[in-house]
Amino acid sequence: MAPELEPAKKQPKSFEALTPELSSWILDFARSMNFSRTTPVQGMAIPLLMGNKDLVVEAVTGSGKTLSFLIPIVERLLKAEDPNRKGHVRSIVVAPTKELATQIYDVLRGLLRHHVPSAAKLDPVPEVDSEDEDAPMPDEMPPGPYIIPQLLIGGRTKLPEDIATFSELNPNVLIGTPKRLLEVLQSSKVVLKRHWFDLLVLDEADRLLDPNFQPDLSKILDLVPKERRTGLFSASVSQAVNELVRVGMRYPFKISARVRSAQTGAFDKRTPESLKLCYHVSKPSKKIPILKKVLQERSAEKSIVYVSTRAGVDYWSHVLPSILGVLVFPLHGDHKAEIRAKNLIRFRDCDTQAILLTTDVLARGIDIPDIDLVVQLDIPAQPKDFIHRCGRSGRAGKRGMAVTFLSEGSEEDYVKYLEVQGTKVEPLPNPPEVSDDEADQIVRQMRAVLMKKREMHDRSQKAFVSWAQAYTKTLPGDVFDIRKVQWQEVGRAWGLLRWPKMPELKRYFPESFADRTFGLNIDESFDIETLKYADKLRESSRQAAIEARARGEKPKLPSRLGGAAAELRRKEKNAWSVQKDAKALRETRRDRKDVRRKADKFGKMSEAEKVEAMKLEDLVAKVREQTAKQEDESFEGFGD
């Protein structure tokens, strides 16, 4: 791995050389976590952050970036004057996902177990009953300073609970996602003063500048003091990060770590040498059969499979277990925080062959031990996420493989595109052979799952539509061109029982609208109308709708629909008096907003401007009154 440092400086070669005060407990933790003593990212980032330098770090996945900013945070706090001043935050770490924020928090907690005062503060000895003479007396709390982190992520706890915990814990390090961090930082109980605040770290900084996070991140940057140290860490520093560097950082150092290519000897690789990047091109209907054979032949105990959408995770999580014969743990952004954490822990602790099926929510920073294989069934929408996905395997020097599936047609050009971007992928060595009969057998197994209950058929429709919509947004657009999709092959690859009604099919595959089973090779004896919902109430509503259509009537809205249908049904059920009260409440709120808006407007005016504005309002009111009077006089009533 070769570092590039701007400006050039002599670099330390080991942890001991970073700073004379580097404690032995930090070294012990680094060794226990299998971090290399000569990892360039750690060897350079730590002294720069310790030496009051703003820093941008771009390094391969699994190279120890997390420890390279946690160690300076700890060391600087231990040296600070009064680091445990009540309500004062010293350092903040921002991460794009709940899982990554939790992982950073857990690593810091593990680090602090080697620091006796902080460990005692975070895990105090429980009080003993004074009447119990045999109970051992608790040790006294060792004197500080203490490092006290707090995790702030939405969904795990409510905002008032986090603020109450802040007041009770008095943390000096906050780790969390942008939205919850912003909500807590805006509380009056949190103090960010120029002379006390020290470090702001943005992990996966380029992801934090996506449109979903950028508004919250900008507000956080406005709240934290300008006199601070800032560190940006990512495996891919984009142009957006460079923009942030110019806006929020002062003469930052940039560390760019590359891996020496075994073939050319040049420092051009963006992934660890222990990670092998492969691709395989096939018909869409053969992807799942090939995946099954790859898992069997390579005896991959733990694998991560990436798909493009949340609906896709929901669908494949029901289909893949019976086909692949392995445990499948789904995880995506729509899952509640406790479900995401539970499935991630179950996957980590699983001692049999298992797959973590997920979206890009777990593409960055997550460190799961012993990931043998990463599979990309769908290409990420943003090319920069390709490296992050693959980097979940082959971490910390361990061997790993990442396989990307591409469909025959224009998608093969993605390999050339990656090579131009500096990422070289090789053909999958000794790819398994899959015959058309074997592929057809897998398709029949998928359809057998869908035919068990109509809910699964609905999932397949929703997942397929979401996949097509995601495909239109996948870059580069000339490679992933929806006009070149082999629709019949893709439909069979998903095990569809019928084509959904969607604009993309209507435009690029009009035969599917004339015949909803065109090209799917569905058995003629199968009738989709005989497929029933397992939910009896939902099935009765469906049958009532079928009967209404047969009579030429408009079907009633199903009782368990959500969204606009549910809202319409609620409005229809509300009494007229309730609707009237709701309308009056809305008008009252609107009037209050107008009053506040006028008050704010007048508050910024001089006395002369206020007089002119009042005259203008009086004139407008008179004109409106005359207009209304003229309309009343001209109206002569309805004719016969």
XYZ file of C-alpha atoms in Angstrom:
640
model
C 0.000 0.000 0.000
C 1.576 3.314 -1.000
C 0.573 6.615 0.571
C 0.534 9.970 -1.145
C 0.754 12.870 1.295
C 0.331 16.534 0.470
C 2.436 18.420 1.573
C 5.247 15.873 1.785
C 6.445 15.033 5.278
C 8.497 12.259 6.832
C 6.127 9.573 8.076
C 6.395 7.490 11.254
C 6.763 3.769 10.750
C 5.033 2.395 13.837
C 2.457 3.218 16.457
C 5.157 4.000 19.040
C 6.521 6.756 16.778
C 3.197 8.541 16.413
C 3.350 10.451 19.678
C 5.398 9.938 22.849
C 2.209 9.885 24.942
C 0.548 7.074 22.968
C -0.633 4.817 25.790
C 0.111 1.118 25.968
C -3.612 0.362 26.261
C -4.174 1.820 22.792
C -1.430 -0.402 21.391
C -2.937 -3.441 23.111
C -6.331 -2.711 21.600
C -4.870 -2.166 18.111
C -3.124 -5.512 18.279
C -6.235 -7.286 19.578
C -8.223 -5.863 16.631
C -5.582 -7.140 14.156
C -4.641 -3.645 13.002
C -1.229 -3.563 11.369
C 1.439 -1.584 13.210
C 2.621 -0.153 9.939
C -0.705 0.583 8.266
C -0.052 3.835 6.330
C -3.488 5.306 7.068
C -3.004 4.963 10.814
C 0.679 5.836 10.667
C -0.018 9.173 8.982
C -3.529 10.196 10.021
C -2.967 9.909 13.772
C -0.055 12.351 14.114
C -1.671 14.839 11.741
C -4.916 14.927 13.706
C -2.895 15.043 16.907
C -0.954 17.988 15.496
C -3.930 20.281 14.804
C -4.151 19.545 11.079
C -7.312 19.319 8.992
C -7.205 16.061 7.110
C -8.731 14.291 4.103
C -8.092 10.539 3.967
C -8.810 8.351 0.945
C -7.780 4.754 1.579
C -8.805 1.267 0.598
C -11.536 -0.502 2.526
C -10.472 -2.390 5.621
C -7.287 -0.370 6.119
C -7.988 0.908 9.643
C -9.559 4.328 9.028
C -11.845 4.034 12.068
C -8.991 3.580 14.534
C -7.011 6.352 12.834
C -9.529 8.969 13.985
C -10.658 7.378 17.263
C -7.123 7.271 18.701
C -6.560 11.058 18.201
C -9.987 11.809 19.704
C -9.087 9.831 22.828
C -5.536 11.199 23.131
C -6.590 14.830 22.650
C -9.356 14.515 25.225
C -7.023 12.983 27.796
C -4.660 15.919 27.337
C -7.374 18.594 27.318
C -8.001 21.003 30.139
C -11.192 20.008 31.983
C -12.446 17.563 29.288
C -15.517 16.636 31.364
C -17.017 20.099 31.683
C -20.760 19.581 32.041
C -22.766 19.914 28.832
C -19.717 20.655 26.674
C -19.105 18.439 23.635
C -15.483 18.050 22.568
C -15.690 15.824 19.488
C -18.347 14.666 17.014
C -18.242 11.730 14.587
C -20.852 11.725 11.785
C -21.672 8.537 9.848
C -24.240 8.046 7.060
C -25.956 4.898 8.404
C -27.130 3.613 11.761
C -25.087 0.441 11.391
C -21.853 2.314 10.729
C -22.447 4.760 13.584
C -23.141 1.841 15.929
C -19.994 0.069 14.776
C -17.837 3.156 15.412
C -19.398 3.508 18.852
C -18.725 -0.157 19.664
C -15.084 0.147 18.532
C -14.628 3.190 20.760
C -16.231 1.367 23.695
C -13.855 -1.533 23.109
C -10.941 0.882 23.022
C -12.019 2.509 26.281
C -12.142 -0.802 28.118
C -8.353 -0.480 28.282
C -8.662 2.931 29.964
C -9.629 2.253 33.584
C -11.295 5.609 34.454
C -13.434 5.674 31.281
C -14.329 1.992 31.612
C -15.452 2.550 35.209
C -17.500 5.579 34.169
C -19.224 3.780 31.288
C -19.850 0.530 33.193
C -20.184 1.526 36.851
C -20.217 -1.138 39.537
C -23.832 -1.695 40.674
C -24.707 -0.502 44.139
C -24.846 -3.204 46.836
C -27.383 -3.558 49.590
C -25.936 -2.027 52.759
C -27.697 -4.677 54.860
C -25.866 -7.483 53.072
C -22.694 -7.872 55.151
C -21.225 -10.562 52.876
C -21.480 -8.452 49.708
C -18.113 -7.120 48.465
C -17.643 -3.374 48.739
C -17.530 -1.588 45.356
C -14.290 0.053 44.317
C -14.131 3.820 44.372
C -14.530 5.633 41.066
C -11.018 6.316 39.716
C -10.253 9.972 39.090
C -10.687 11.326 35.581
C -10.368 12.584 32.974
C -12.984 10.355 31.341
C -13.873 9.644 27.710
C -17.674 9.386 27.602
C -19.255 8.654 24.181
C -22.951 8.753 23.344
C -24.570 7.064 20.342
C -27.247 9.119 18.564
C -29.237 7.299 15.887
C -32.917 7.489 15.048
C -35.270 4.582 15.683
C -33.278 3.134 18.580
C -34.469 5.675 21.147
C -36.718 8.722 21.059
C -35.279 12.232 20.920
C -36.346 13.207 24.495
C -34.672 10.031 25.766
C -31.421 10.901 23.974
C -31.469 14.427 25.407
C -32.174 13.048 28.903
C -29.292 10.587 28.491
C -27.046 13.468 27.432
C -27.869 15.364 30.620
C -27.255 12.279 32.745
C -24.088 10.993 31.047
C -22.424 14.338 30.317
C -20.725 12.889 27.169
C -17.791 14.602 25.513
C -17.904 12.537 22.284
C -21.031 12.250 20.129
C -21.305 9.563 17.440
C -24.364 9.374 15.225
C -26.236 9.909 11.998
C -26.858 13.454 10.678
C -30.559 13.817 11.453
C -30.483 12.702 15.092
C -27.204 14.528 15.723
C -28.723 17.745 14.408
C -31.826 17.320 16.579
C -29.688 16.885 19.709
C -27.230 19.662 18.847
C -30.129 22.100 18.510
C -31.138 21.381 22.113
C -30.399 24.108 24.656
C -28.731 21.517 26.915
C -25.889 20.913 24.424
C -23.037 23.413 24.379
C -20.634 23.840 21.453
C -18.154 26.576 22.351
C -15.189 27.683 20.297
C -12.633 27.167 23.070
C -13.953 23.730 24.027
C -14.902 21.986 20.795
C -12.030 20.104 19.229
C -12.611 17.519 16.455
C -15.279 16.944 13.799
C -14.959 13.673 11.871
C -17.018 12.815 8.782
C -16.795 9.097 8.054
C -17.725 8.096 4.489
C -17.714 11.804 3.757
C -18.681 11.532 0.090
C -21.848 9.616 1.049
C -22.732 12.290 3.607
C -22.835 14.847 0.789
C -25.595 13.025 -1.055
C -28.830 15.031 -1.402
C -30.443 12.970 1.390
C -27.861 14.095 3.946
C -26.537 17.399 2.635
C -29.147 19.725 4.261
C -28.641 18.229 7.736
C -24.872 18.134 7.333
C -24.793 21.797 6.286
C -26.729 22.740 9.437
C -24.337 20.695 11.589
C -21.380 22.528 10.018
C -23.097 25.821 10.846
C -23.580 24.773 14.478
C -20.069 23.557 15.250
C -17.444 26.244 15.892
C -15.303 27.333 12.962
C -12.131 26.992 15.052
C -11.944 23.224 14.974
C -10.044 20.318 13.493
C -11.897 18.465 10.748
C -11.205 15.003 9.359
C -12.823 13.495 6.258
C -12.475 9.745 5.748
C -13.638 7.601 2.831
C -12.552 4.936 0.392
C -13.526 7.288 -2.462
C -13.091 11.041 -2.159
C -15.322 12.594 -4.781
C -15.474 16.084 -6.242
C -18.222 16.884 -3.741
C -15.794 16.312 -0.876
C -13.262 18.592 -2.560
C -15.936 21.281 -2.571
C -16.471 20.772 1.155
C -12.731 20.950 1.739
C -12.595 24.386 0.157
C -15.568 25.607 2.165
C -15.049 24.164 5.634
C -11.354 23.302 6.042
C -8.135 25.285 6.292
C -5.140 24.100 4.261
C -6.006 20.424 4.734
C -3.539 17.604 4.295
C -4.683 14.889 1.942
C -3.659 11.263 2.390
C -4.333 8.970 -0.550
C -3.379 5.333 0.005
C -3.135 2.913 -2.906
C -2.216 -0.757 -3.181
C 0.683 -1.961 -5.294
C -0.566 -4.005 -8.239
C 0.954 -7.490 -8.321
C 0.892 -7.416 -12.138
C 2.281 -3.978 -13.002
C 4.000 -3.047 -9.750
C 2.364 0.369 -9.871
C 0.510 1.889 -6.910
C -2.811 2.078 -8.710
C -5.126 -0.406 -7.021
C -8.080 0.942 -5.063
C -8.806 -2.318 -3.261
C -6.718 -4.530 -0.938
C -4.454 -7.098 -2.581
C -6.220 -9.809 -0.536
C -9.551 -9.007 -2.250
C -10.189 -10.542 -5.658
C -12.646 -8.694 -7.918
C -14.433 -10.852 -10.493
C -17.335 -10.583 -12.888
C -19.479 -13.025 -14.807
C -21.643 -12.377 -17.874
C -24.673 -14.575 -18.477
C -28.333 -14.573 -19.375
C -30.431 -12.989 -16.606
C -32.287 -16.274 -16.017
C -28.993 -18.041 -15.221
C -27.754 -15.665 -12.513
C -29.426 -17.432 -9.586
C -28.456 -20.951 -10.761
C -24.830 -19.808 -11.158
C -24.925 -18.154 -7.720
C -26.125 -21.444 -6.240
C -23.226 -23.358 -7.768
C -20.677 -20.698 -6.764
C -21.811 -20.956 -3.142
C -21.581 -24.729 -3.251
C -18.226 -24.973 -5.022
C -16.459 -22.326 -2.938
C -18.070 -23.399 0.366
C -18.680 -19.776 1.281
C -19.834 -19.738 4.895
C -20.826 -16.078 5.032
C -21.802 -14.036 1.989
C -23.349 -10.638 1.323
C -25.701 -10.342 -1.658
C -26.531 -6.837 -2.904
C -29.684 -5.912 -4.820
C -30.754 -2.480 -5.970
C -34.013 -1.876 -4.074
C -35.734 -2.480 -0.749
C -38.650 -4.184 -2.453
C -36.124 -6.494 -4.085
C -34.781 -7.476 -0.656
C -38.325 -8.234 0.541
C -38.980 -10.425 -2.491
C -35.700 -12.335 -2.752
C -35.600 -12.985 1.002
C -38.634 -15.256 0.529
C -37.438 -16.887 -2.697
C -33.713 -17.537 -2.193
C -33.734 -19.726 0.961
C -35.565 -22.624 -0.701
C -33.512 -22.321 -3.903
C -30.027 -21.847 -2.435
C -30.578 -23.985 0.649
C -28.992 -21.441 3.022
C -30.182 -19.033 5.704
C -31.008 -15.571 4.352
C -31.091 -12.506 6.603
C -32.723 -9.451 4.943
C -31.748 -5.894 5.863
C -32.702 -2.569 4.276
C -33.516 1.019 5.210
C -37.263 0.531 5.669
C -36.735 -1.991 8.452
C -37.050 -0.648 11.982
C -33.799 -0.033 13.822
C -34.278 -2.975 16.174
C -34.957 -5.364 13.265
C -31.886 -4.146 11.380
C -29.723 -4.618 14.457
C -31.241 -8.028 15.213
C -30.719 -9.415 11.693
C -27.164 -8.074 11.553
C -26.306 -9.712 14.885
C -27.955 -12.981 13.862
C -25.923 -13.028 10.665
C -22.680 -12.246 12.481
C -23.297 -14.961 15.084
C -24.555 -17.578 12.628
C -22.351 -20.698 12.632
C -23.810 -22.191 9.436
C -23.812 -21.105 5.795
C -25.722 -17.824 5.570
C -26.381 -14.826 3.317
C -26.948 -11.211 4.287
C -29.320 -9.822 1.651
C -29.183 -6.051 1.575
C -29.055 -2.793 -0.373
C -26.458 -0.013 -0.354
C -27.445 0.769 3.239
C -24.685 -1.704 4.179
C -22.281 -0.827 1.398
C -19.995 1.363 3.493
C -17.791 0.961 6.517
C -19.503 -2.065 8.032
C -16.922 -4.514 9.345
C -18.306 -8.057 9.563
C -15.674 -10.709 10.307
C -15.002 -13.540 7.872
C -17.055 -12.475 4.857
C -15.972 -14.998 2.251
C -17.948 -13.699 -0.699
C -19.664 -10.507 -1.854
C -22.168 -10.897 -4.700
C -23.706 -8.043 -6.662
C -26.869 -9.310 -8.341
C -27.683 -5.698 -9.256
C -25.167 -2.980 -10.072
C -25.110 0.009 -7.672
C -26.722 3.180 -8.990
C -23.529 5.174 -8.312
C -20.240 3.723 -9.624
C -18.375 4.921 -6.510
C -20.415 2.453 -4.416
C -18.973 -0.476 -6.383
C -15.718 -0.354 -4.409
C -17.519 0.104 -1.102
C -19.705 -2.945 -1.707
C -16.772 -5.141 -2.677
C -14.788 -3.924 0.322
C -17.017 -5.792 2.789
C -14.801 -8.804 2.034
C -11.010 -9.121 2.149
C -10.660 -6.816 5.147
C -7.619 -6.470 7.413
C -5.494 -8.717 5.215
C -7.961 -11.620 5.043
C -8.687 -13.213 1.685
C -11.998 -12.462 0.031
C -13.798 -12.413 -3.291
C -16.386 -10.127 -4.857
C -18.407 -11.357 -7.853
C -20.477 -9.011 -9.998
C -23.159 -10.460 -12.282
C -23.702 -8.736 -15.631
C -26.381 -9.480 -18.213
C -25.549 -10.251 -21.806
C -25.801 -7.213 -24.035
C -24.429 -3.764 -23.300
C -23.621 -4.471 -19.642
C -20.268 -6.064 -20.527
C -18.970 -2.544 -21.181
C -19.194 -1.885 -17.434
C -15.917 -3.789 -17.054
C -14.160 -1.315 -19.366
C -15.794 1.586 -17.552
C -14.460 0.370 -14.193
C -10.998 -0.079 -15.660
C -10.993 3.535 -16.857
C -12.005 4.550 -13.322
C -8.982 2.704 -11.916
C -10.699 -0.516 -10.819
C -9.766 -3.669 -12.664
C -12.048 -6.716 -12.447
C -11.247 -10.150 -13.807
C -13.493 -12.858 -15.264
C -14.716 -15.351 -12.680
C -12.199 -18.226 -12.747
C -13.664 -21.595 -13.699
C -17.277 -20.384 -13.846
C -19.867 -23.125 -13.315
C -21.796 -24.322 -16.342
C -25.590 -23.981 -16.226
C -27.787 -25.501 -18.907
C -31.100 -24.079 -20.097
C -32.908 -26.978 -18.419
C -31.259 -26.173 -15.066
C -32.243 -22.520 -15.424
C -35.833 -23.521 -16.230
C -35.882 -25.705 -13.131
C -34.883 -22.758 -10.926
C -37.587 -20.596 -12.544
C -40.171 -23.271 -11.724
C -38.988 -23.317 -8.112
C -39.431 -19.542 -7.890
C -42.926 -19.729 -9.313
C -43.799 -22.513 -6.889
C -43.061 -20.056 -4.061
C -45.205 -17.358 -5.708
C -48.096 -19.763 -6.239
C -48.400 -20.587 -2.538
C -50.167 -17.311 -1.788
C -51.091 -14.169 -3.681
C -49.084 -11.981 -1.308
C -45.898 -13.360 -2.863
C -47.167 -12.592 -6.353
C -47.779 -8.997 -5.242
C -44.256 -8.819 -3.829
C -42.812 -9.963 -7.147
C -44.760 -7.292 -9.026
C -43.670 -4.514 -6.677
C -40.044 -5.686 -6.653
C -39.849 -5.922 -10.440
C -41.269 -2.415 -10.908
C -38.825 -0.980 -8.370
C -35.929 -2.795 -10.090
C -36.862 -1.315 -13.484
C -37.109 2.177 -11.998
C -33.705 1.769 -10.318
C -32.208 0.465 -13.568
C -33.151 3.693 -15.364
C -31.121 5.635 -12.765
C -28.047 3.385 -12.822
C -24.864 5.019 -14.124
C -23.379 5.039 -16.692
C -26.629 5.347 -18.627
C -25.208 4.234 -21.963
C -24.176 0.913 -20.411
C -27.345 0.309 -18.409
C -29.835 1.311 -21.077
C -33.360 0.146 -20.327
C -34.121 0.152 -24.049
C -31.701 -2.764 -24.437
C -33.125 -4.925 -21.642
C -34.059 -8.477 -22.675
C -37.483 -8.313 -21.054
C -38.509 -11.920 -21.581
C -35.257 -13.183 -20.037
C -35.489 -10.752 -17.117
C -39.141 -11.649 -16.458
C -38.267 -15.321 -16.251
C -35.243 -14.541 -14.069
C -37.629 -12.975 -11.542
C -40.059 -15.895 -11.775
C -42.937 -13.571 -12.726
C -46.405 -15.046 -13.132
C -47.569 -12.063 -15.184
C -46.221 -8.718 -16.334
C -46.969 -5.703 -14.133
C -48.516 -2.588 -15.611
C -45.699 -0.062 -15.804
C -44.662 2.733 -18.204
C -41.309 1.126 -19.045
C -42.989 -2.052 -20.316
C -45.658 -0.126 -22.173
C -42.998 1.855 -23.998
C -40.246 -0.710 -24.594
C -42.140 -3.998 -24.477
C -45.716 -3.274 -25.664
C -46.462 -6.988 -26.198
C -46.728 -7.330 -22.404
C -49.767 -5.041 -22.356
C -51.609 -7.017 -25.008
C -50.773 -10.314 -23.273
C -49.851 -10.152 -19.580
C -48.036 -13.512 -19.817
C -46.284 -12.949 -23.160
C -42.874 -14.651 -23.255
C -42.994 -15.863 -19.656
C -43.731 -19.467 -20.688
C -46.475 -19.867 -18.079
C -48.393 -23.137 -18.084
C -51.655 -22.529 -19.975
C -53.624 -24.381 -17.319
C -52.650 -21.818 -14.665
C -55.211 -19.078 -13.959
C -53.935 -16.124 -11.952
C -57.443 -15.422 -10.646
C -57.404 -18.703 -8.730
C -54.389 -17.569 -6.700
C -55.749 -16.535 -3.298
C -54.508 -14.343 -0.479
C -53.600 -16.099 2.729
C -55.228 -13.175 4.560
C -58.939 -14.070 4.607
C -60.153 -10.477 4.922
C -58.013 -9.369 2.003
C -59.189 -12.322 -0.082
C -62.845 -11.571 0.643
C -62.295 -7.983 -0.510
C -60.706 -9.260 -3.717
C -63.620 -11.613 -4.394
C -66.099 -8.779 -3.773
C -64.217 -6.623 -6.289
C -64.320 -9.426 -8.890
C -68.085 -9.793 -8.430
C -68.586 -6.011 -8.657
C -66.690 -5.847 -11.930
C -68.719 -8.744 -13.280
C -71.896 -6.727 -12.577
C -70.379 -3.684 -14.273
C -70.004 -1.808 -10.970
C -67.030 0.059 -9.533
C -65.304 -2.068 -6.871
C -65.258 -0.728 -3.331
C -61.957 0.243 -1.797
C -60.300 -2.681 0.017
C -60.415 -2.356 3.792
C -56.662 -2.755 4.272
C -55.267 -0.407 1.683
C -52.889 2.306 2.761
C -51.811 5.581 1.229
C -54.290 7.631 -0.802
C -57.004 4.936 -0.691
C -56.936 4.781 3.105
C -56.972 8.581 3.335
C -60.005 8.752 1.030
C -61.806 6.106 3.064
C -61.113 7.978 6.313
C -62.493 11.198 4.845
C -65.649 9.423 3.705
C -66.231 7.958 7.177
C -65.773 11.272 9.015
C -69.015 13.029 9.998
C -69.808 16.417 8.483
C -69.323 18.107 11.859
C -65.864 16.544 12.223
C -64.890 17.741 8.754
C -66.149 21.223 9.589
C -64.132 21.363 12.825
C -61.027 20.192 10.997
C -61.481 22.898 8.366
C -61.901 25.548 11.071
C -58.717 24.319 12.765
C -56.785 24.576 9.509
C -58.038 28.132 8.941
C -57.055 29.114 12.493
C -53.547 27.758 11.984
C -53.300 29.584 8.669
C -54.327 32.868 10.337
C -51.715 32.371 13.054
C -49.024 31.797 10.452
C -50.080 35.011 8.666
C -49.852 36.953 11.929
C -46.368 35.593 12.654
C -45.249 36.291 9.103
C -46.449 39.909 9.314
C -44.836 40.348 12.720
C -41.495 39.118 11.393
C -41.821 41.364 8.356
C -42.679 44.479 10.377
C -39.961 43.715 12.920
C -37.273 44.229 10.284
C -38.704 47.600 9.060
C -37.863 51.124 10.114
C -40.641 53.374 11.490
C -41.074 55.120 8.135
C -41.304 51.805 6.300
C -43.945 50.600 8.789
C -46.129 53.665 8.107
C -45.896 53.137 4.336
C -46.715 49.428 4.691
C -49.817 50.164 6.813
C -51.049 52.718 4.257
C -50.604 50.124 1.504
C -52.559 47.499 3.463
C -55.414 49.951 4.081
C -55.558 50.758 0.366
C -55.637 47.065 -0.583
C -58.438 46.423 1.947
C -60.550 49.276 0.505
C -60.106 47.988 -3.058
C -61.198 44.480 -1.994
C -64.244 45.870 -0.172
C -65.363 47.891 -3.218
C -64.875 44.876 -5.498
C -66.994 42.642 -3.250
C -69.735 45.288 -3.053
C -69.885 45.620 -6.844
C -70.197 41.854 -7.222
C -73.098 41.737 -4.719
C -74.992 44.568 -6.490
C -74.618 43.001 -9.951
C -75.995 39.630 -8.856
C -79.765 39.452 -9.498
C -80.444 35.885 -8.443
C -81.057 32.693 -10.398
C -83.449 32.718 -13.329
C -86.405 30.384 -13.666
